[in-house]
Coordinates of C-alpha atoms and ligand atoms in Angstrom, one line a residue:
X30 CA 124.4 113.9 90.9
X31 CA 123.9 117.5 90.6
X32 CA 121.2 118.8 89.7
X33 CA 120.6 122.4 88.7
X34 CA 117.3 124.4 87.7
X35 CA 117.9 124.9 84.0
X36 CA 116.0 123.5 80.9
X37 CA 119.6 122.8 79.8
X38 CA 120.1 120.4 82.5
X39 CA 116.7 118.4 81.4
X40 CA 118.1 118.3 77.6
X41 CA 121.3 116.9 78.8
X42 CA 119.9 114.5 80.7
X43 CA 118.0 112.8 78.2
X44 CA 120.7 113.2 75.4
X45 CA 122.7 111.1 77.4
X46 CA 120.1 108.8 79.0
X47 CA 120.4 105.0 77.6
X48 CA 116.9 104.7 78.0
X49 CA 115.9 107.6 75.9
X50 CA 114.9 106.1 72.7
X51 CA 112.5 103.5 74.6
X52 CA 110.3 106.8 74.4
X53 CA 109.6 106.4 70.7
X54 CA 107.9 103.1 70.9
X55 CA 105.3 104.5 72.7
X56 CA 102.3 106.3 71.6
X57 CA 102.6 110.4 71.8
X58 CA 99.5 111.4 70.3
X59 CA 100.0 114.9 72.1
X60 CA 103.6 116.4 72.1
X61 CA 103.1 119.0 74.6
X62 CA 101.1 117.0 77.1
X63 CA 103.3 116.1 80.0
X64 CA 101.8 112.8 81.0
X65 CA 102.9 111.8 85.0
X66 CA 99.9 109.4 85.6
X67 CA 101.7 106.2 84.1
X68 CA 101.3 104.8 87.7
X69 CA 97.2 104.9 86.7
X70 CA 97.3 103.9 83.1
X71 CA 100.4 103.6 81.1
X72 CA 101.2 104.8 78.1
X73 CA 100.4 102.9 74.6
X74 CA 103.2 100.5 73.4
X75 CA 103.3 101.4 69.7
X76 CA 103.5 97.4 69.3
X77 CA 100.0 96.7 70.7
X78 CA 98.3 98.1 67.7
X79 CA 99.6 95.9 64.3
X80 CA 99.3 93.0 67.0
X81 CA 95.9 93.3 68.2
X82 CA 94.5 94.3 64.3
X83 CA 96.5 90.8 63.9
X84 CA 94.5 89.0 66.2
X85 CA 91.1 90.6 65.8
X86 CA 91.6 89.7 61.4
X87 CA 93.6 86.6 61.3
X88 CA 92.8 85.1 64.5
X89 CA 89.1 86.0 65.6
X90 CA 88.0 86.8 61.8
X91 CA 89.4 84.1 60.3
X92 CA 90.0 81.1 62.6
X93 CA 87.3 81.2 64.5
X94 CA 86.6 78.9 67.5
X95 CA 89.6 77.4 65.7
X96 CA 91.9 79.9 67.6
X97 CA 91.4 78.0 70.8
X98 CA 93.5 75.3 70.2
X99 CA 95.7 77.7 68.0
X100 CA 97.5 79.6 71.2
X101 CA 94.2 81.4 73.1
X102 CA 93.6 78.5 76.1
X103 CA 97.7 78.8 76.9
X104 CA 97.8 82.6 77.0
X105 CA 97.1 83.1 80.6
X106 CA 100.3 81.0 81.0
X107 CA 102.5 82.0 78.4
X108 CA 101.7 85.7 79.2
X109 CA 102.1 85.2 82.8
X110 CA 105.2 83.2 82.1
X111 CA 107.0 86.6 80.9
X112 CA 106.1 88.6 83.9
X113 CA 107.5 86.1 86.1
X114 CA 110.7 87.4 84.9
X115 CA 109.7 90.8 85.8
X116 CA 108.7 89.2 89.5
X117 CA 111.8 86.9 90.3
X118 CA 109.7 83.7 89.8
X119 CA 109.1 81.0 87.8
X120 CA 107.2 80.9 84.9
X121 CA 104.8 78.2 86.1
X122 CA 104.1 80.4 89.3
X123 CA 102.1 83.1 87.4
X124 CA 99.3 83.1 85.9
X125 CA 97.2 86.0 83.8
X126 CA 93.7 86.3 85.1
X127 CA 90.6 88.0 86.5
X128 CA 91.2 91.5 88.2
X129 CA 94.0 92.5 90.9
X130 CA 90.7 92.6 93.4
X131 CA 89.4 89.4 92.3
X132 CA 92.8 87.6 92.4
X133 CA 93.5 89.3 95.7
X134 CA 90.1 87.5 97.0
X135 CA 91.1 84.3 95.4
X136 CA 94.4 84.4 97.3
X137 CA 93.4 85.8 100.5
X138 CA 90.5 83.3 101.2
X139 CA 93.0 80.5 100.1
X140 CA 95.1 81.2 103.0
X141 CA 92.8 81.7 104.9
X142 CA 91.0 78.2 104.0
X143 CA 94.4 76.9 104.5
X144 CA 95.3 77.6 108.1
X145 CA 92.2 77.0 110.3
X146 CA 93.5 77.2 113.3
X147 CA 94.6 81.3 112.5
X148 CA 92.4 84.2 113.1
X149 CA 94.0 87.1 111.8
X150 CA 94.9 88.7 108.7
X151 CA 97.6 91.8 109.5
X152 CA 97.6 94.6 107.2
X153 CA 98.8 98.4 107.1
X154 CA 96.3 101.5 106.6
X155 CA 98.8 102.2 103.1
X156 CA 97.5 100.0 101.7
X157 CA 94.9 100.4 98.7
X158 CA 91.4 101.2 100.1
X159 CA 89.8 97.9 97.5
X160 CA 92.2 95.4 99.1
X161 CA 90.9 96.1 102.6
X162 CA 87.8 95.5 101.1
X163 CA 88.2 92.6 100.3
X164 CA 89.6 91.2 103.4
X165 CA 86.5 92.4 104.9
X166 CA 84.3 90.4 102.6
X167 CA 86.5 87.5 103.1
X168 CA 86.4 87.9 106.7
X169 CA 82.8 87.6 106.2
X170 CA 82.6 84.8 104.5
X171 CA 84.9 82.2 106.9
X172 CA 82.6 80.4 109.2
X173 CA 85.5 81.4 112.3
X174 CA 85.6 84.9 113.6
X175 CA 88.8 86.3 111.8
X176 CA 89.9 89.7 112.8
X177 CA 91.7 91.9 110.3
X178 CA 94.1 94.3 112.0
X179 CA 94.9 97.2 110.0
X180 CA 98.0 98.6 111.6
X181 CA 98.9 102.3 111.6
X182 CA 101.3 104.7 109.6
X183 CA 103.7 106.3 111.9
X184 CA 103.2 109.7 109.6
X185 CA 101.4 108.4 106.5
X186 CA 103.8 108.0 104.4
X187 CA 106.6 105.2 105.8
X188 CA 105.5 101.3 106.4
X189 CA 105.1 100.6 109.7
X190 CA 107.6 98.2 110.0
X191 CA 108.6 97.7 114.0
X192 CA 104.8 97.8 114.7
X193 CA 104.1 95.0 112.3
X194 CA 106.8 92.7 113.7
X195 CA 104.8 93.7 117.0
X196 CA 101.7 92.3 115.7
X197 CA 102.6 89.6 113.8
X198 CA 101.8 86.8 116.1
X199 CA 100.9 82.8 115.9
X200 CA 97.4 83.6 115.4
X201 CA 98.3 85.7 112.2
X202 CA 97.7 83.2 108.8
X203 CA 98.0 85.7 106.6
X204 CA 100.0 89.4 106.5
X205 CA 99.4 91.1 103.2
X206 CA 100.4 95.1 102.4
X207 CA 101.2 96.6 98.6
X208 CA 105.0 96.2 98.3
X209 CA 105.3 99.9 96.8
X210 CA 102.2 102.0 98.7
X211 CA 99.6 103.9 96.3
X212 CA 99.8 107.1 98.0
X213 CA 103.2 107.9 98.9
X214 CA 105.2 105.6 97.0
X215 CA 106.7 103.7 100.3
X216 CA 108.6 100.5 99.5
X217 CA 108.4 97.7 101.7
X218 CA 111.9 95.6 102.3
X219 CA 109.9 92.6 100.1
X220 CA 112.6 90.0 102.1
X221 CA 112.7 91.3 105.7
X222 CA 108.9 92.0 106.0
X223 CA 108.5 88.4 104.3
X224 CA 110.5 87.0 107.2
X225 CA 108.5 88.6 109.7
X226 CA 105.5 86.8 108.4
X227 CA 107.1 83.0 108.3
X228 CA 108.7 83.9 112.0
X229 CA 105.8 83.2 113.1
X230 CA 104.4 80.7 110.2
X231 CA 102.2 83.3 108.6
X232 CA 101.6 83.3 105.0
X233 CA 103.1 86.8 102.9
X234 CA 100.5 88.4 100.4
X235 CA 102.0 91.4 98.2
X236 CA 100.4 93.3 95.9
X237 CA 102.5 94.6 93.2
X238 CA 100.3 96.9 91.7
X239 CA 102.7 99.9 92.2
X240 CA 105.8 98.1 91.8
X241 CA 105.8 95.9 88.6
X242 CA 107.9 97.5 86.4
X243 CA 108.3 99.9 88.2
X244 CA 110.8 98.2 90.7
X245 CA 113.2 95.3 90.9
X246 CA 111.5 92.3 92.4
X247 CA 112.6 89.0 93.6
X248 CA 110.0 86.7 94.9
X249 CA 112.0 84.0 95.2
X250 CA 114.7 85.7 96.8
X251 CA 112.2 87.2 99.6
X252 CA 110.9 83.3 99.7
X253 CA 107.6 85.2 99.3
X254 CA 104.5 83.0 99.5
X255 CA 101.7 84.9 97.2
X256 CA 101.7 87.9 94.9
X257 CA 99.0 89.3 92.9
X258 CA 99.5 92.7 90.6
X259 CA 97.9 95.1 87.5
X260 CA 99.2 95.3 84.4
X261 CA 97.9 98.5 83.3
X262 CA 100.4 101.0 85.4
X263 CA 103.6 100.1 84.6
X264 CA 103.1 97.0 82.4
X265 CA 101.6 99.1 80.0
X266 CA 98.8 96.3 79.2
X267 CA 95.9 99.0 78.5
X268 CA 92.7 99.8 80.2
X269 CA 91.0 97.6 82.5
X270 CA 93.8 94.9 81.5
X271 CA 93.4 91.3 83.4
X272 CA 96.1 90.9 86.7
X273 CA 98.4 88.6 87.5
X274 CA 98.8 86.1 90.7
X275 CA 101.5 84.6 91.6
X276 CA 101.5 81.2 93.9
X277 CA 105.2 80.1 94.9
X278 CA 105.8 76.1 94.1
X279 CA 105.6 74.5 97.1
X280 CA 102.4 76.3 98.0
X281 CA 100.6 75.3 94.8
X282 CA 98.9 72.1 96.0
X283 CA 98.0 73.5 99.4
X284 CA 95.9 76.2 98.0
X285 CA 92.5 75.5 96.5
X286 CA 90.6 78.5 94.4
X287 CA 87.7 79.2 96.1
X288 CA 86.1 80.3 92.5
X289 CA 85.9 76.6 91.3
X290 CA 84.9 77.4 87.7
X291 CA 85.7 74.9 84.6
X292 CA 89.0 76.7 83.4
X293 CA 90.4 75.1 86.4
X294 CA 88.9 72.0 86.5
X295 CA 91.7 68.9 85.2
X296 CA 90.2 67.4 82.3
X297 CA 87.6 70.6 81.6
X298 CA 86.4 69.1 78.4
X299 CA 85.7 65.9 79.9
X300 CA 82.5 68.3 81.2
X301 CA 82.3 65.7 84.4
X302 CA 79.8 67.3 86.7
X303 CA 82.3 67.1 89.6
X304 CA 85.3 69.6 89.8
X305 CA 88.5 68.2 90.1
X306 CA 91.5 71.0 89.9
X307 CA 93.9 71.0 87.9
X308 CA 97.3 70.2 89.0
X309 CA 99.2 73.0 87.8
X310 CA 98.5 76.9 89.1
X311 CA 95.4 76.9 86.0
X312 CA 93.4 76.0 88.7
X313 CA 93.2 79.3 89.6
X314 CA 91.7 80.4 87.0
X315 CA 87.8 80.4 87.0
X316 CA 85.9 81.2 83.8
X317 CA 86.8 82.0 80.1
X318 CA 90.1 84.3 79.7
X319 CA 89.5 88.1 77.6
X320 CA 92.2 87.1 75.0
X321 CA 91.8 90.4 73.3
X322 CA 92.7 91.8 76.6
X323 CA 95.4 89.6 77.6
X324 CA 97.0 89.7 74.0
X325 CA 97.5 93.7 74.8
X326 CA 99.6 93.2 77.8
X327 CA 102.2 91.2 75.9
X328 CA 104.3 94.3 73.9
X329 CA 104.7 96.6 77.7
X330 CA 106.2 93.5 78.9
X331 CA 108.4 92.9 75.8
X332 CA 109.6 96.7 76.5
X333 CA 110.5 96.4 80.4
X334 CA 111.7 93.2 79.7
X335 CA 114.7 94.7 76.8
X336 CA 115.4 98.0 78.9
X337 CA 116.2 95.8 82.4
X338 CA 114.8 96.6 85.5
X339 CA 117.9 97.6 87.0
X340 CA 118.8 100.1 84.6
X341 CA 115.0 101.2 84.7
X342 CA 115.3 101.8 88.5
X343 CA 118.3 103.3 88.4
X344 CA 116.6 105.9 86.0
X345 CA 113.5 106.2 87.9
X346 CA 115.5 106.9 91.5
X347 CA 117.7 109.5 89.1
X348 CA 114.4 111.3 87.8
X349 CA 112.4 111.4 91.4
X350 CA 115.5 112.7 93.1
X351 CA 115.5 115.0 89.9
X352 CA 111.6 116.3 90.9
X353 CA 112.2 116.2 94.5
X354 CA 115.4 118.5 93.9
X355 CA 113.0 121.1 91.9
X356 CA 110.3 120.6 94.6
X357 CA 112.6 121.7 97.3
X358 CA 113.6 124.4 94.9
X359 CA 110.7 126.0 93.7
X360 CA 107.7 124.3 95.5
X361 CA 108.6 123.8 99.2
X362 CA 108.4 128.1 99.7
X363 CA 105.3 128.0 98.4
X364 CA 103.6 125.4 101.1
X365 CA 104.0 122.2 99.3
X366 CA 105.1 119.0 101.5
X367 CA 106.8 115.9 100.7
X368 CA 104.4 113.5 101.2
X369 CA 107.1 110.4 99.4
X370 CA 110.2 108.5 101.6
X371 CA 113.2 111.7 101.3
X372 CA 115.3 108.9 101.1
X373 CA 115.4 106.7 97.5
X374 CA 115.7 103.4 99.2
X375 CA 112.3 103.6 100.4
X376 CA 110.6 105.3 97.5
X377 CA 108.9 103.6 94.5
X378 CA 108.7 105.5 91.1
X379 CA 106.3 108.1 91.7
X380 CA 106.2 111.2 94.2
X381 CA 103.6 112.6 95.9
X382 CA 103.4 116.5 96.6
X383 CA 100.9 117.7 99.1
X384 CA 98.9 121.2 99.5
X385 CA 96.2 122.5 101.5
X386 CA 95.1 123.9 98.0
X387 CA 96.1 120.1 96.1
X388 CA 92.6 119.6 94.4
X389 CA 92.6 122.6 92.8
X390 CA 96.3 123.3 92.0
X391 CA 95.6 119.7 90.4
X392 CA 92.8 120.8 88.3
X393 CA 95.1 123.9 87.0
X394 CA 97.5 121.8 86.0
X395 CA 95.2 119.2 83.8
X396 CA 93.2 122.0 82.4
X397 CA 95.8 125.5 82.5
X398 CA 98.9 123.5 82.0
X399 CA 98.3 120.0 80.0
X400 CA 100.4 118.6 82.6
X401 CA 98.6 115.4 83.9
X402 CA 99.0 114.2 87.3
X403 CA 96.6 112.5 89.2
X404 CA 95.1 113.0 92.7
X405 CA 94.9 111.7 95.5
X406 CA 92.6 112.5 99.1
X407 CA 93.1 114.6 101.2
X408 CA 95.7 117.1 99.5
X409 CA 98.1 114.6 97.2
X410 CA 99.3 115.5 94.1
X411 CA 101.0 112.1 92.8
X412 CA 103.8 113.0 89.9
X413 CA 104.7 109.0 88.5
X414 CA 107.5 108.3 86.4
X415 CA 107.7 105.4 84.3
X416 CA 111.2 105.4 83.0
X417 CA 110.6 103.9 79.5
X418 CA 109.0 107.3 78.3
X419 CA 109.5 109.8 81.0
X420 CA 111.9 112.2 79.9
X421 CA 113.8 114.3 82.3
X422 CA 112.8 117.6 80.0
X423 CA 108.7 116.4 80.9
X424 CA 109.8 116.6 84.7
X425 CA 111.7 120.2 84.5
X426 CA 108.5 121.7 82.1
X427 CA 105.9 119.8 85.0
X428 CA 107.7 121.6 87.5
X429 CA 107.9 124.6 85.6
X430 CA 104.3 124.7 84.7
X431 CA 103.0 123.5 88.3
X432 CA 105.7 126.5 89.4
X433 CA 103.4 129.0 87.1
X434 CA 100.5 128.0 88.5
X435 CA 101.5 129.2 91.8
X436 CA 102.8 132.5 90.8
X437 CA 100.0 133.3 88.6
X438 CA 97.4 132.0 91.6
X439 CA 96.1 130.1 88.5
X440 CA 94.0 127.4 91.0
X441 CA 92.3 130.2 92.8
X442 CA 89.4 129.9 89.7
X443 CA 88.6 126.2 90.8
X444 CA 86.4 124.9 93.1
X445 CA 87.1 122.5 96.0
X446 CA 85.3 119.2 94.4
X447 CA 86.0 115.7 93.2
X448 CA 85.4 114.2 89.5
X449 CA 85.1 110.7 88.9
X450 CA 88.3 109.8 87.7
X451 CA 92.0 111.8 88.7
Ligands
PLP512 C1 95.6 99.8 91.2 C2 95.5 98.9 92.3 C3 94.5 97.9 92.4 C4 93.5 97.8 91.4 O1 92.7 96.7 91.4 P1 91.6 96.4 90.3 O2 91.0 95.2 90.7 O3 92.4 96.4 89.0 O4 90.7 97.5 90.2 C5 94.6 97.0 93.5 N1 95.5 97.1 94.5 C6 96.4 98.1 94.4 C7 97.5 98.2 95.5 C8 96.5 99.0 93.4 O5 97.4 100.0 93.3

């Protein structure tokens, strides 16, 4: 493709982008806000709204407790079910619950629990600071001394691949790392990496929470073992909306929650006072599921699911080789780095720019420009494309604008300094 610098260019783009019209079932409240943060919290499927005023009139209001045995208790599945399509699994290996932190937990102690004779868990220092926080309070918790080796970044921004295979060893139970990394969008090889784990009879953990929807993904193909996820980047579920976790078959029986709460237990209404899991992967479920919550995650789904991943990737490598062509343009001059994989193999759907100045260029943008982006320490300004509304006109009039804030010096008014949320 080639790409020029003109607003022309963008227009053209989307008039003849298949994907185009996805844009209109979203919410747009603000026409000239430029939003790149759909990596954080995606955008609003128009369809959540007449469905959850459905649920909260017809099915809270008026049926009540009723509305258990009306379709609530099977929504973790059924929900679950649909991303397994996104995943390259079956529907009976996913499961809608808890938090991506809390599932990670659930999953990582599991192994763990699983494979006594194992002391480490292998991980990268990519990976997303809250995961490695949980290993360490798993870690804590295992009566053995388990060592957690968190293996190096050859440059912060590519997997390191060869030193993993290095490490890997028959001590290792479990190697976990995001598949698609939060900071610079690196994409693990989801088969080869697998494989490095089961060489040597570990057990593969991804987290997907960059990569739903955001990438192809096939579980089974990569014969990976456990997967957990959000689905409020690029599922679109809403704020705060419950993960998923995904346990492959043949693992399901192996693997106990360490949560042992009645939504697993076999015959919950039974209320025997001993736990006795359930056979199928609810057992990994602990206490009562948020349906409002889980309700909401069901029209992003829908969306990804009628565009196609493939198309959706091949629109999202199309639009960050789009950026990164303006970048090296217009930004590179001016001091900006690629912090993302050059190459589109490697690179998920979102780009980070860095700058010695990032913070505040960041905060010109959001409050100069209406252009938000989101932030990242020490000096990453993250750019993420979800396919389904980005338009290639939001990514010429981002540059354009993040352009003007350079020429007009407009960050030079704001402070070095973090807010709460970027
Ligand atoms: C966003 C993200 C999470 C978030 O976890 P929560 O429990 O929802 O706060 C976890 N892991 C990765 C890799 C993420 O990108």
């Amino acid at each position: 493709m080639n790409f020029t610098t003109e607003a022309a260019f963008a227009k053209k783009m989307d008039a003849h982008d298949e994907l185009a019209a996805f844009r209109r079932r979203f919410v747009i409240a603000e026409p000239d806000l430029i939003y790149l943060d759909g990596n954080s919290l995606g955008r609003q499927p128009q369809g959540s709204i007449p469905l959850l005023q459905e649920i909260i009139s017809a099915q809270w209001g008026s049926r009540l407790i009723r509305g258990w045995n009306e379709g609530w208790m099977a929504l973790p599945e059924q929900i679950g079910g649909k991303i397994a399509r996104l995943l390259g699994a079956d529907a009976d290996e996913v499961i809608i619950a808890d938090s991506t932190s809390v599932n990670l937990f659930k999953l990582a102690l599991a192994a763990v629990q699983a494979q006594p004779d194992r002391h480490k868990i292998i991980t990268d220092d990519l990976n997303f600071p809250s995961d490695l926080y949980i290993l360490q309070g798993v870690a804590r918790l295992v009566a053995r001394p388990l060592h957690i080796q968190v293996i190096p970044s050859p440059d912060g921004i590519h997997g390191p691949v060869d030193a993993l295979a290095a490490a890997i060893d028959a001590d290792t139970a479990l190697v976990t790392l995001s598949h698609t990394v939060f900071k610079s969008a690196y994409t693990y090889d989801l088969t080869a990496v697998t494989q490095l784990a089961h060489r040597s009879g570990a057990l593969m953990l991804w987290d997907m929470s960059h990569s739903a929807g955001s990438v192809p993904i096939d579980l089974h193909q990569a014969n990976a073992d456990l997967a957990v996820g959000c689905t409020y980047k690029y599922l679109n579920g809403g704020p705060g909306s419950p993960a998923f976790l995904y346990i492959r078959r043949d693992q399901q029986a192996r693997l106990g929650n360490p949560i042992t709460g009645w939504m697993g237990q076999q015959h919950m209404f039974d209320f025997a006072l001993t736990y006795e899991r359930d056979p199928g992967l609810r057992h990994f479920l602990t206490g009562t599921p948020p349906i409002l919550s889980i309700a909401a995650i069901e029209p992003g789904i829908d969306l990804l699911l009628e565009a196609g991943m493939a198309s959706l990737r091949a629109k999202s490598v199309q639009q960050t080789e789009y950026l990164i062509y303006l970048y090296e343009q217009w930004l590179e001059p001016q001091g900006f780095r690629l912090n993302s994989p050059r190459e589109a193999t490697w690179r998920g759907s979102h780009v980070s720019l860095g700058h010695k100045d990032g913070w505040r260029i960041d905060q010109a943008l959001i409050q100069d420009m209406h252009v938000i982006p989101d932030f990242r320490q020490p000096d990453n300004i993250r750019l993420g494309i979800a396919p389904l509304y980005t338009s290639y006109y939001d990514i010429y009039e981002a540059m354009r604008r993040l352009r003007l804030v350079m020429d007009r010096r407009l960050y030079e008014k704001y402070e070095e300094g973090t807010t709460a949320v970027t």
